[in-house]
């Protein structure tokens, strides 16, 4: 079997490695940092998808959740689901340890600066490869070689020392704070509070919510928000953020990484099939882009109209009669339809 070289030891590189090791392949990772380092992330994942991993993630779950709830001011609706918020740093460290125990190699402090048809280049040399996987995030060197291009949003997040009673993920849809959404994810004795936007906007949201507490961590990063375009070139393939394999509606990345890595391992010796399988997978349903565009274009006044019709309801139980009056506003009805469909599809296969 071929040696598989993987660039990046973030979630995508680690998860792809575990699936490849499970298939009996030899793997070697190159990580630019000197240790495993978790970047900005809400750290949420649905339990069904997490169970697909050939790794026991249960010890690294900080909080299990049973609901996702959306808010607009004092109005709300929800959906029941089984998920969790991870301690992503410890989870990644444990995956890295298991990879090495299974015979995989991780080379830390090894920055990849380029790649061609034969070699991976570092700032201190080069190595010949048979198959290379680019899992090096939104600023990927490998994606530039493959020719993948995509749009990104900027996410900012605090981890705050604060106990949240409810076992749920919360999303706030209010243009006063974000052009897209704001989130609160609970952990054991802290919360991840983030926004698509700037830290100044996040501070305004925290003041509005009355959330106070010690800021344990401050992070920001790029979040791909396009469907995958070009994932393979010759013997090189992309996975994770480098491939824009995120849900462009929810902007969640862990669930898509799990399914994409499994597909990659199944097709590692036929990379063109990997790309085809990814593009026809539910994670690439065009409704997610439509839902994202609807959320971006909707106004607060339109949001108010939707939430007034379904306030307090489980989205799975919303009836046509609840939203029929919105037919008098065709453009709003279309936005609401795309939002609802994208939410339901995300809940169907994973966040």
PDB file of C-alpha atoms in Angstrom, residues 39-329:
ATOM      1  CA  UNK A  39      -8.164  27.052  16.231  1.00  0.00           C
ATOM      2  CA  UNK A  40     -11.392  29.048  16.596  1.00  0.00           C
ATOM      3  CA  UNK A  41     -14.440  26.747  16.652  1.00  0.00           C
ATOM      4  CA  UNK A  42     -17.798  26.514  18.404  1.00  0.00           C
ATOM      5  CA  UNK A  43     -16.777  22.886  19.174  1.00  0.00           C
ATOM      6  CA  UNK A  44     -20.247  21.483  18.509  1.00  0.00           C
ATOM      7  CA  UNK A  45     -21.025  18.179  16.780  1.00  0.00           C
ATOM      8  CA  UNK A  46     -24.020  15.883  16.550  1.00  0.00           C
ATOM      9  CA  UNK A  47     -23.590  12.548  18.309  1.00  0.00           C
ATOM     10  CA  UNK A  48     -24.602  10.451  15.306  1.00  0.00           C
ATOM     11  CA  UNK A  49     -21.776  11.845  13.178  1.00  0.00           C
ATOM     12  CA  UNK A  50     -19.255  11.704  16.018  1.00  0.00           C
ATOM     13  CA  UNK A  51     -19.990   7.980  16.415  1.00  0.00           C
ATOM     14  CA  UNK A  52     -18.766   7.411  12.832  1.00  0.00           C
ATOM     15  CA  UNK A  53     -15.189   8.122  13.910  1.00  0.00           C
ATOM     16  CA  UNK A  54     -12.890   5.122  14.502  1.00  0.00           C
ATOM     17  CA  UNK A  55     -12.001   6.752  17.830  1.00  0.00           C
ATOM     18  CA  UNK A  56     -13.654   7.036  21.252  1.00  0.00           C
ATOM     19  CA  UNK A  57     -14.622  10.715  21.557  1.00  0.00           C
ATOM     20  CA  UNK A  58     -16.833  10.322  24.652  1.00  0.00           C
ATOM     21  CA  UNK A  59     -14.131  11.296  27.204  1.00  0.00           C
ATOM     22  CA  UNK A  60     -13.719  14.646  25.425  1.00  0.00           C
ATOM     23  CA  UNK A  61     -17.366  15.718  25.487  1.00  0.00           C
ATOM     24  CA  UNK A  62     -17.748  18.772  27.728  1.00  0.00           C
ATOM     25  CA  UNK A  63     -21.527  18.946  27.516  1.00  0.00           C
ATOM     26  CA  UNK A  64     -24.259  16.950  25.818  1.00  0.00           C
ATOM     27  CA  UNK A  65     -27.094  18.975  24.272  1.00  0.00           C
ATOM     28  CA  UNK A  66     -30.606  17.932  23.275  1.00  0.00           C
ATOM     29  CA  UNK A  67     -31.849  20.995  21.447  1.00  0.00           C
ATOM     30  CA  UNK A  68     -30.905  23.704  18.953  1.00  0.00           C
ATOM     31  CA  UNK A  69     -32.794  26.946  19.520  1.00  0.00           C
ATOM     32  CA  UNK A  70     -32.982  30.067  17.329  1.00  0.00           C
ATOM     33  CA  UNK A  71     -33.794  33.517  18.687  1.00  0.00           C
ATOM     34  CA  UNK A  72     -34.897  36.889  17.391  1.00  0.00           C
ATOM     35  CA  UNK A  73     -35.172  39.311  20.297  1.00  0.00           C
ATOM     36  CA  UNK A  74     -37.827  37.791  22.621  1.00  0.00           C
ATOM     37  CA  UNK A  75     -39.145  35.304  20.032  1.00  0.00           C
ATOM     38  CA  UNK A  76     -37.813  31.789  19.543  1.00  0.00           C
ATOM     39  CA  UNK A  77     -38.260  28.390  17.885  1.00  0.00           C
ATOM     40  CA  UNK A  78     -36.342  25.132  18.275  1.00  0.00           C
ATOM     41  CA  UNK A  79     -35.652  21.596  17.142  1.00  0.00           C
ATOM     42  CA  UNK A  80     -34.797  18.541  19.247  1.00  0.00           C
ATOM     43  CA  UNK A  81     -31.497  16.832  18.442  1.00  0.00           C
ATOM     44  CA  UNK A  82     -28.733  14.840  20.129  1.00  0.00           C
ATOM     45  CA  UNK A  83     -25.358  16.524  20.114  1.00  0.00           C
ATOM     46  CA  UNK A  84     -22.465  17.757  22.190  1.00  0.00           C
ATOM     47  CA  UNK A  85     -19.865  20.432  22.738  1.00  0.00           C
ATOM     48  CA  UNK A  86     -16.318  19.060  22.793  1.00  0.00           C
ATOM     49  CA  UNK A  87     -13.121  20.071  24.483  1.00  0.00           C
ATOM     50  CA  UNK A  88     -11.576  20.262  21.045  1.00  0.00           C
ATOM     51  CA  UNK A  89      -8.007  20.802  22.233  1.00  0.00           C
ATOM     52  CA  UNK A  90      -7.942  17.654  24.396  1.00  0.00           C
ATOM     53  CA  UNK A  91      -9.896  15.719  21.741  1.00  0.00           C
ATOM     54  CA  UNK A  92      -7.339  16.594  19.065  1.00  0.00           C
ATOM     55  CA  UNK A  93      -4.405  15.808  21.355  1.00  0.00           C
ATOM     56  CA  UNK A  94      -5.932  12.396  22.104  1.00  0.00           C
ATOM     57  CA  UNK A  95      -6.489  11.658  18.405  1.00  0.00           C
ATOM     58  CA  UNK A  96      -2.871  12.607  17.669  1.00  0.00           C
ATOM     59  CA  UNK A  97      -1.660  10.280  20.443  1.00  0.00           C
ATOM     60  CA  UNK A  98      -3.762   7.410  19.077  1.00  0.00           C
ATOM     61  CA  UNK A  99      -2.499   8.005  15.539  1.00  0.00           C
ATOM     62  CA  UNK A 100       1.093   7.650  16.745  1.00  0.00           C
ATOM     63  CA  UNK A 101       0.213   4.579  18.834  1.00  0.00           C
ATOM     64  CA  UNK A 102      -1.230   2.993  15.672  1.00  0.00           C
ATOM     65  CA  UNK A 103       2.018   3.590  13.806  1.00  0.00           C
ATOM     66  CA  UNK A 104       1.281   6.922  12.166  1.00  0.00           C
ATOM     67  CA  UNK A 105       3.916   9.670  12.116  1.00  0.00           C
ATOM     68  CA  UNK A 106       3.365  13.337  13.002  1.00  0.00           C
ATOM     69  CA  UNK A 107       6.149  15.783  12.206  1.00  0.00           C
ATOM     70  CA  UNK A 108       5.719  18.999  14.209  1.00  0.00           C
ATOM     71  CA  UNK A 109       7.306  22.331  13.305  1.00  0.00           C
ATOM     72  CA  UNK A 110       7.306  21.288   9.654  1.00  0.00           C
ATOM     73  CA  UNK A 111       5.922  24.147   7.545  1.00  0.00           C
ATOM     74  CA  UNK A 112       4.874  23.253   3.995  1.00  0.00           C
ATOM     75  CA  UNK A 113       5.605  26.110   1.578  1.00  0.00           C
ATOM     76  CA  UNK A 114       4.700  24.470  -1.735  1.00  0.00           C
ATOM     77  CA  UNK A 115       3.877  21.361  -3.719  1.00  0.00           C
ATOM     78  CA  UNK A 116       4.218  20.182  -7.323  1.00  0.00           C
ATOM     79  CA  UNK A 117       3.469  16.932  -9.157  1.00  0.00           C
ATOM     80  CA  UNK A 118       6.222  15.061  -7.321  1.00  0.00           C
ATOM     81  CA  UNK A 119       7.394  16.848  -4.197  1.00  0.00           C
ATOM     82  CA  UNK A 120       6.133  18.539  -1.041  1.00  0.00           C
ATOM     83  CA  UNK A 121       8.393  21.494  -0.231  1.00  0.00           C
ATOM     84  CA  UNK A 122       9.303  22.730   3.250  1.00  0.00           C
ATOM     85  CA  UNK A 123      11.303  25.761   4.267  1.00  0.00           C
ATOM     86  CA  UNK A 124      14.197  23.369   4.923  1.00  0.00           C
ATOM     87  CA  UNK A 125      13.918  20.788   2.146  1.00  0.00           C
ATOM     88  CA  UNK A 126      11.511  18.569   0.213  1.00  0.00           C
ATOM     89  CA  UNK A 127      10.029  15.059   0.185  1.00  0.00           C
ATOM     90  CA  UNK A 128       8.695  12.923  -2.666  1.00  0.00           C
ATOM     91  CA  UNK A 129       5.086  11.760  -2.242  1.00  0.00           C
ATOM     92  CA  UNK A 130       2.798   9.121  -3.726  1.00  0.00           C
ATOM     93  CA  UNK A 131      -0.494  10.611  -2.489  1.00  0.00           C
ATOM     94  CA  UNK A 132      -0.822  13.932  -0.668  1.00  0.00           C
ATOM     95  CA  UNK A 133      -3.829  15.151   1.334  1.00  0.00           C
ATOM     96  CA  UNK A 134      -4.189  18.889   1.909  1.00  0.00           C
ATOM     97  CA  UNK A 135      -5.796  19.424   5.321  1.00  0.00           C
ATOM     98  CA  UNK A 136      -4.088  22.732   6.034  1.00  0.00           C
ATOM     99  CA  UNK A 137      -7.103  24.965   6.631  1.00  0.00           C
ATOM    100  CA  UNK A 138      -8.534  28.070   4.923  1.00  0.00           C
ATOM    101  CA  UNK A 139      -5.083  29.504   4.112  1.00  0.00           C
ATOM    102  CA  UNK A 140      -4.042  26.182   2.567  1.00  0.00           C
ATOM    103  CA  UNK A 141      -0.892  26.010   0.444  1.00  0.00           C
ATOM    104  CA  UNK A 142      -2.164  22.759  -1.074  1.00  0.00           C
ATOM    105  CA  UNK A 143      -5.499  24.242  -2.222  1.00  0.00           C
ATOM    106  CA  UNK A 144      -3.602  26.777  -4.316  1.00  0.00           C
ATOM    107  CA  UNK A 145      -1.889  23.937  -6.190  1.00  0.00           C
ATOM    108  CA  UNK A 146      -5.206  22.118  -6.710  1.00  0.00           C
ATOM    109  CA  UNK A 147      -6.896  25.358  -7.816  1.00  0.00           C
ATOM    110  CA  UNK A 148      -9.710  25.396  -5.269  1.00  0.00           C
ATOM    111  CA  UNK A 149     -11.281  28.800  -4.586  1.00  0.00           C
ATOM    112  CA  UNK A 150     -14.053  29.744  -2.185  1.00  0.00           C
ATOM    113  CA  UNK A 151     -15.588  32.530  -0.144  1.00  0.00           C
ATOM    114  CA  UNK A 152     -14.990  32.918   3.587  1.00  0.00           C
ATOM    115  CA  UNK A 153     -16.625  34.629   6.538  1.00  0.00           C
ATOM    116  CA  UNK A 154     -14.810  35.914   9.610  1.00  0.00           C
ATOM    117  CA  UNK A 155     -15.803  34.358  12.928  1.00  0.00           C
ATOM    118  CA  UNK A 156     -14.823  35.778  16.332  1.00  0.00           C
ATOM    119  CA  UNK A 157     -15.289  33.909  19.599  1.00  0.00           C
ATOM    120  CA  UNK A 158     -14.727  34.169  23.344  1.00  0.00           C
ATOM    121  CA  UNK A 159     -14.698  31.263  25.736  1.00  0.00           C
ATOM    122  CA  UNK A 160     -16.159  32.790  28.911  1.00  0.00           C
ATOM    123  CA  UNK A 161     -16.269  31.407  32.437  1.00  0.00           C
ATOM    124  CA  UNK A 162     -20.023  31.122  32.862  1.00  0.00           C
ATOM    125  CA  UNK A 163     -22.409  28.303  33.743  1.00  0.00           C
ATOM    126  CA  UNK A 164     -25.340  27.859  31.353  1.00  0.00           C
ATOM    127  CA  UNK A 165     -28.238  25.838  32.768  1.00  0.00           C
ATOM    128  CA  UNK A 166     -29.840  24.821  29.474  1.00  0.00           C
ATOM    129  CA  UNK A 167     -28.424  21.870  27.513  1.00  0.00           C
ATOM    130  CA  UNK A 168     -28.843  23.467  24.111  1.00  0.00           C
ATOM    131  CA  UNK A 169     -27.076  25.338  21.325  1.00  0.00           C
ATOM    132  CA  UNK A 170     -28.358  28.865  20.811  1.00  0.00           C
ATOM    133  CA  UNK A 171     -28.287  30.932  17.615  1.00  0.00           C
ATOM    134  CA  UNK A 172     -29.307  34.606  17.503  1.00  0.00           C
ATOM    135  CA  UNK A 173     -30.492  36.124  14.233  1.00  0.00           C
ATOM    136  CA  UNK A 174     -30.374  39.895  14.653  1.00  0.00           C
ATOM    137  CA  UNK A 175     -28.792  42.353  12.217  1.00  0.00           C
ATOM    138  CA  UNK A 176     -28.145  44.697  15.131  1.00  0.00           C
ATOM    139  CA  UNK A 177     -25.212  42.467  16.013  1.00  0.00           C
ATOM    140  CA  UNK A 178     -24.296  40.389  12.966  1.00  0.00           C
ATOM    141  CA  UNK A 179     -25.046  40.298   9.260  1.00  0.00           C
ATOM    142  CA  UNK A 180     -25.390  36.528   9.749  1.00  0.00           C
ATOM    143  CA  UNK A 181     -25.715  35.093  13.267  1.00  0.00           C
ATOM    144  CA  UNK A 182     -24.355  34.963  16.813  1.00  0.00           C
ATOM    145  CA  UNK A 183     -24.008  31.751  18.857  1.00  0.00           C
ATOM    146  CA  UNK A 184     -23.768  30.463  22.425  1.00  0.00           C
ATOM    147  CA  UNK A 185     -22.557  26.887  23.009  1.00  0.00           C
ATOM    148  CA  UNK A 186     -22.401  25.552  26.598  1.00  0.00           C
ATOM    149  CA  UNK A 187     -19.475  23.666  28.122  1.00  0.00           C
ATOM    150  CA  UNK A 188     -19.012  22.385  31.689  1.00  0.00           C
ATOM    151  CA  UNK A 189     -18.257  25.660  33.434  1.00  0.00           C
ATOM    152  CA  UNK A 190     -17.857  27.966  30.450  1.00  0.00           C
ATOM    153  CA  UNK A 191     -19.564  28.984  27.208  1.00  0.00           C
ATOM    154  CA  UNK A 192     -18.355  29.606  23.676  1.00  0.00           C
ATOM    155  CA  UNK A 193     -19.894  32.870  22.497  1.00  0.00           C
ATOM    156  CA  UNK A 194     -19.159  33.841  18.921  1.00  0.00           C
ATOM    157  CA  UNK A 195     -20.260  35.982  16.045  1.00  0.00           C
ATOM    158  CA  UNK A 196     -19.897  36.252  12.307  1.00  0.00           C
ATOM    159  CA  UNK A 197     -18.416  39.719  12.422  1.00  0.00           C
ATOM    160  CA  UNK A 198     -16.093  41.734  14.645  1.00  0.00           C
ATOM    161  CA  UNK A 199     -15.184  41.505  18.327  1.00  0.00           C
ATOM    162  CA  UNK A 200     -16.728  44.954  18.874  1.00  0.00           C
ATOM    163  CA  UNK A 201     -20.077  43.544  17.678  1.00  0.00           C
ATOM    164  CA  UNK A 202     -19.615  40.509  19.915  1.00  0.00           C
ATOM    165  CA  UNK A 203     -19.027  42.833  22.885  1.00  0.00           C
ATOM    166  CA  UNK A 204     -22.309  44.603  22.096  1.00  0.00           C
ATOM    167  CA  UNK A 205     -24.114  41.263  22.029  1.00  0.00           C
ATOM    168  CA  UNK A 206     -22.654  40.260  25.406  1.00  0.00           C
ATOM    169  CA  UNK A 207     -23.818  43.568  26.922  1.00  0.00           C
ATOM    170  CA  UNK A 208     -27.309  43.015  25.496  1.00  0.00           C
ATOM    171  CA  UNK A 209     -27.434  39.491  26.918  1.00  0.00           C
ATOM    172  CA  UNK A 210     -25.997  40.608  30.241  1.00  0.00           C
ATOM    173  CA  UNK A 211     -23.291  37.930  30.079  1.00  0.00           C
ATOM    174  CA  UNK A 212     -20.342  38.656  32.341  1.00  0.00           C
ATOM    175  CA  UNK A 213     -17.412  36.477  33.254  1.00  0.00           C
ATOM    176  CA  UNK A 214     -13.699  35.950  32.828  1.00  0.00           C
ATOM    177  CA  UNK A 215     -12.636  35.593  29.199  1.00  0.00           C
ATOM    178  CA  UNK A 216     -10.660  32.350  29.127  1.00  0.00           C
ATOM    179  CA  UNK A 217      -9.848  32.388  25.423  1.00  0.00           C
ATOM    180  CA  UNK A 218     -10.154  34.819  22.515  1.00  0.00           C
ATOM    181  CA  UNK A 219     -10.023  33.458  18.965  1.00  0.00           C
ATOM    182  CA  UNK A 220     -10.833  34.510  15.417  1.00  0.00           C
ATOM    183  CA  UNK A 221     -10.569  32.804  12.060  1.00  0.00           C
ATOM    184  CA  UNK A 222     -11.780  32.366   8.507  1.00  0.00           C
ATOM    185  CA  UNK A 223     -14.736  30.055   7.885  1.00  0.00           C
ATOM    186  CA  UNK A 224     -15.231  28.747   4.313  1.00  0.00           C
ATOM    187  CA  UNK A 225     -18.814  29.277   3.144  1.00  0.00           C
ATOM    188  CA  UNK A 226     -18.900  27.911  -0.409  1.00  0.00           C
ATOM    189  CA  UNK A 227     -19.660  24.430  -1.627  1.00  0.00           C
ATOM    190  CA  UNK A 228     -16.581  22.422  -2.724  1.00  0.00           C
ATOM    191  CA  UNK A 229     -15.430  23.180  -6.268  1.00  0.00           C
ATOM    192  CA  UNK A 230     -12.092  21.560  -7.169  1.00  0.00           C
ATOM    193  CA  UNK A 231     -10.869  18.933  -4.703  1.00  0.00           C
ATOM    194  CA  UNK A 232      -8.397  16.818  -6.674  1.00  0.00           C
ATOM    195  CA  UNK A 233      -5.414  17.341  -8.941  1.00  0.00           C
ATOM    196  CA  UNK A 234      -3.268  14.386  -9.987  1.00  0.00           C
ATOM    197  CA  UNK A 235      -2.361  12.554  -6.738  1.00  0.00           C
ATOM    198  CA  UNK A 236      -3.375  15.416  -4.445  1.00  0.00           C
ATOM    199  CA  UNK A 237      -6.744  15.793  -2.693  1.00  0.00           C
ATOM    200  CA  UNK A 238      -8.198  18.327  -0.270  1.00  0.00           C
ATOM    201  CA  UNK A 239     -10.294  17.758   2.850  1.00  0.00           C
ATOM    202  CA  UNK A 240     -11.757  20.002   5.580  1.00  0.00           C
ATOM    203  CA  UNK A 241     -11.504  23.792   5.347  1.00  0.00           C
ATOM    204  CA  UNK A 242      -8.889  23.555   2.595  1.00  0.00           C
ATOM    205  CA  UNK A 243     -11.585  21.882   0.480  1.00  0.00           C
ATOM    206  CA  UNK A 244     -14.360  24.224   1.689  1.00  0.00           C
ATOM    207  CA  UNK A 245     -16.009  21.135   3.151  1.00  0.00           C
ATOM    208  CA  UNK A 246     -18.149  22.932   5.703  1.00  0.00           C
ATOM    209  CA  UNK A 247     -21.894  23.379   5.874  1.00  0.00           C
ATOM    210  CA  UNK A 248     -22.207  26.835   4.231  1.00  0.00           C
ATOM    211  CA  UNK A 249     -25.494  27.447   6.049  1.00  0.00           C
ATOM    212  CA  UNK A 250     -24.619  26.488   9.624  1.00  0.00           C
ATOM    213  CA  UNK A 251     -20.884  27.053   8.993  1.00  0.00           C
ATOM    214  CA  UNK A 252     -20.273  23.856  10.989  1.00  0.00           C
ATOM    215  CA  UNK A 253     -17.132  21.995   9.988  1.00  0.00           C
ATOM    216  CA  UNK A 254     -16.666  18.920  12.198  1.00  0.00           C
ATOM    217  CA  UNK A 255     -19.546  16.830  10.842  1.00  0.00           C
ATOM    218  CA  UNK A 256     -18.623  17.431   7.162  1.00  0.00           C
ATOM    219  CA  UNK A 257     -14.984  16.566   7.977  1.00  0.00           C
ATOM    220  CA  UNK A 258     -16.020  13.214   9.444  1.00  0.00           C
ATOM    221  CA  UNK A 259     -18.079  12.165   6.409  1.00  0.00           C
ATOM    222  CA  UNK A 260     -15.603  13.563   3.886  1.00  0.00           C
ATOM    223  CA  UNK A 261     -12.679  11.788   5.570  1.00  0.00           C
ATOM    224  CA  UNK A 262     -14.537   8.496   5.510  1.00  0.00           C
ATOM    225  CA  UNK A 263     -15.272   8.924   1.786  1.00  0.00           C
ATOM    226  CA  UNK A 264     -11.633   9.895   1.195  1.00  0.00           C
ATOM    227  CA  UNK A 265     -10.317   6.767   2.928  1.00  0.00           C
ATOM    228  CA  UNK A 266     -12.693   4.598   0.901  1.00  0.00           C
ATOM    229  CA  UNK A 267     -11.436   6.136  -2.350  1.00  0.00           C
ATOM    230  CA  UNK A 268      -7.820   7.007  -1.578  1.00  0.00           C
ATOM    231  CA  UNK A 269      -6.594   5.097  -4.629  1.00  0.00           C
ATOM    232  CA  UNK A 270      -9.247   6.639  -6.878  1.00  0.00           C
ATOM    233  CA  UNK A 271      -9.259  10.325  -5.966  1.00  0.00           C
ATOM    234  CA  UNK A 272     -11.500  11.390  -8.854  1.00  0.00           C
ATOM    235  CA  UNK A 273     -14.197   9.137  -7.367  1.00  0.00           C
ATOM    236  CA  UNK A 274     -13.644  10.824  -3.997  1.00  0.00           C
ATOM    237  CA  UNK A 275     -14.453  14.200  -5.559  1.00  0.00           C
ATOM    238  CA  UNK A 276     -17.571  12.833  -7.278  1.00  0.00           C
ATOM    239  CA  UNK A 277     -18.811  11.193  -4.064  1.00  0.00           C
ATOM    240  CA  UNK A 278     -18.309  14.391  -2.063  1.00  0.00           C
ATOM    241  CA  UNK A 279     -20.208  16.543  -4.542  1.00  0.00           C
ATOM    242  CA  UNK A 280     -23.248  14.257  -4.525  1.00  0.00           C
ATOM    243  CA  UNK A 281     -23.270  13.850  -0.726  1.00  0.00           C
ATOM    244  CA  UNK A 282     -26.033  15.608   1.278  1.00  0.00           C
ATOM    245  CA  UNK A 283     -23.382  17.951   2.743  1.00  0.00           C
ATOM    246  CA  UNK A 284     -23.204  19.574  -0.709  1.00  0.00           C
ATOM    247  CA  UNK A 285     -26.946  20.121  -1.133  1.00  0.00           C
ATOM    248  CA  UNK A 286     -27.424  23.533  -2.865  1.00  0.00           C
ATOM    249  CA  UNK A 287     -30.162  24.364  -0.312  1.00  0.00           C
ATOM    250  CA  UNK A 288     -27.404  25.240   2.187  1.00  0.00           C
ATOM    251  CA  UNK A 289     -26.131  28.043  -0.043  1.00  0.00           C
ATOM    252  CA  UNK A 290     -29.689  29.235  -0.650  1.00  0.00           C
ATOM    253  CA  UNK A 291     -30.308  29.215   3.089  1.00  0.00           C
ATOM    254  CA  UNK A 292     -27.126  31.203   3.699  1.00  0.00           C
ATOM    255  CA  UNK A 293     -28.067  33.829   1.101  1.00  0.00           C
ATOM    256  CA  UNK A 294     -31.580  34.079   2.567  1.00  0.00           C
ATOM    257  CA  UNK A 295     -30.157  34.625   6.067  1.00  0.00           C
ATOM    258  CA  UNK A 296     -27.792  37.302   4.761  1.00  0.00           C
ATOM    259  CA  UNK A 297     -30.452  39.193   2.816  1.00  0.00           C
ATOM    260  CA  UNK A 298     -33.311  39.033   5.321  1.00  0.00           C
ATOM    261  CA  UNK A 299     -34.075  42.213   7.280  1.00  0.00           C
ATOM    262  CA  UNK A 300     -34.939  42.475  10.956  1.00  0.00           C
ATOM    263  CA  UNK A 301     -38.486  43.457  10.024  1.00  0.00           C
ATOM    264  CA  UNK A 302     -38.814  40.318   7.898  1.00  0.00           C
ATOM    265  CA  UNK A 303     -37.239  38.240  10.665  1.00  0.00           C
ATOM    266  CA  UNK A 304     -39.809  39.596  13.103  1.00  0.00           C
ATOM    267  CA  UNK A 305     -42.656  38.548  10.780  1.00  0.00           C
ATOM    268  CA  UNK A 306     -41.336  34.962  10.579  1.00  0.00           C
ATOM    269  CA  UNK A 307     -40.664  34.558  14.292  1.00  0.00           C
ATOM    270  CA  UNK A 308     -44.103  35.931  15.222  1.00  0.00           C
ATOM    271  CA  UNK A 309     -45.707  33.164  13.154  1.00  0.00           C
ATOM    272  CA  UNK A 310     -43.711  30.294  14.676  1.00  0.00           C
ATOM    273  CA  UNK A 311     -42.791  31.629  18.124  1.00  0.00           C
ATOM    274  CA  UNK A 312     -42.361  28.867  20.705  1.00  0.00           C
ATOM    275  CA  UNK A 313     -42.786  26.048  18.172  1.00  0.00           C
ATOM    276  CA  UNK A 314     -40.694  23.031  17.324  1.00  0.00           C
ATOM    277  CA  UNK A 315     -39.707  23.648  13.685  1.00  0.00           C
ATOM    278  CA  UNK A 316     -40.542  20.010  12.895  1.00  0.00           C
ATOM    279  CA  UNK A 317     -44.152  20.694  13.901  1.00  0.00           C
ATOM    280  CA  UNK A 318     -44.729  23.961  12.021  1.00  0.00           C
ATOM    281  CA  UNK A 319     -47.818  23.691   9.773  1.00  0.00           C
ATOM    282  CA  UNK A 320     -48.588  25.432   6.512  1.00  0.00           C
ATOM    283  CA  UNK A 321     -51.374  27.351   8.211  1.00  0.00           C
ATOM    284  CA  UNK A 322     -48.784  28.878  10.552  1.00  0.00           C
ATOM    285  CA  UNK A 323     -46.950  30.581   7.699  1.00  0.00           C
ATOM    286  CA  UNK A 324     -49.621  30.953   4.994  1.00  0.00           C
ATOM    287  CA  UNK A 325     -50.167  34.685   5.757  1.00  0.00           C
ATOM    288  CA  UNK A 326     -46.568  35.289   4.631  1.00  0.00           C
ATOM    289  CA  UNK A 327     -47.605  34.347   1.089  1.00  0.00           C
ATOM    290  CA  UNK A 328     -48.806  37.921   0.803  1.00  0.00           C
ATOM    291  CA  UNK A 329     -45.121  38.840   0.819  1.00  0.00           C
TER     292      UNK A 329
END
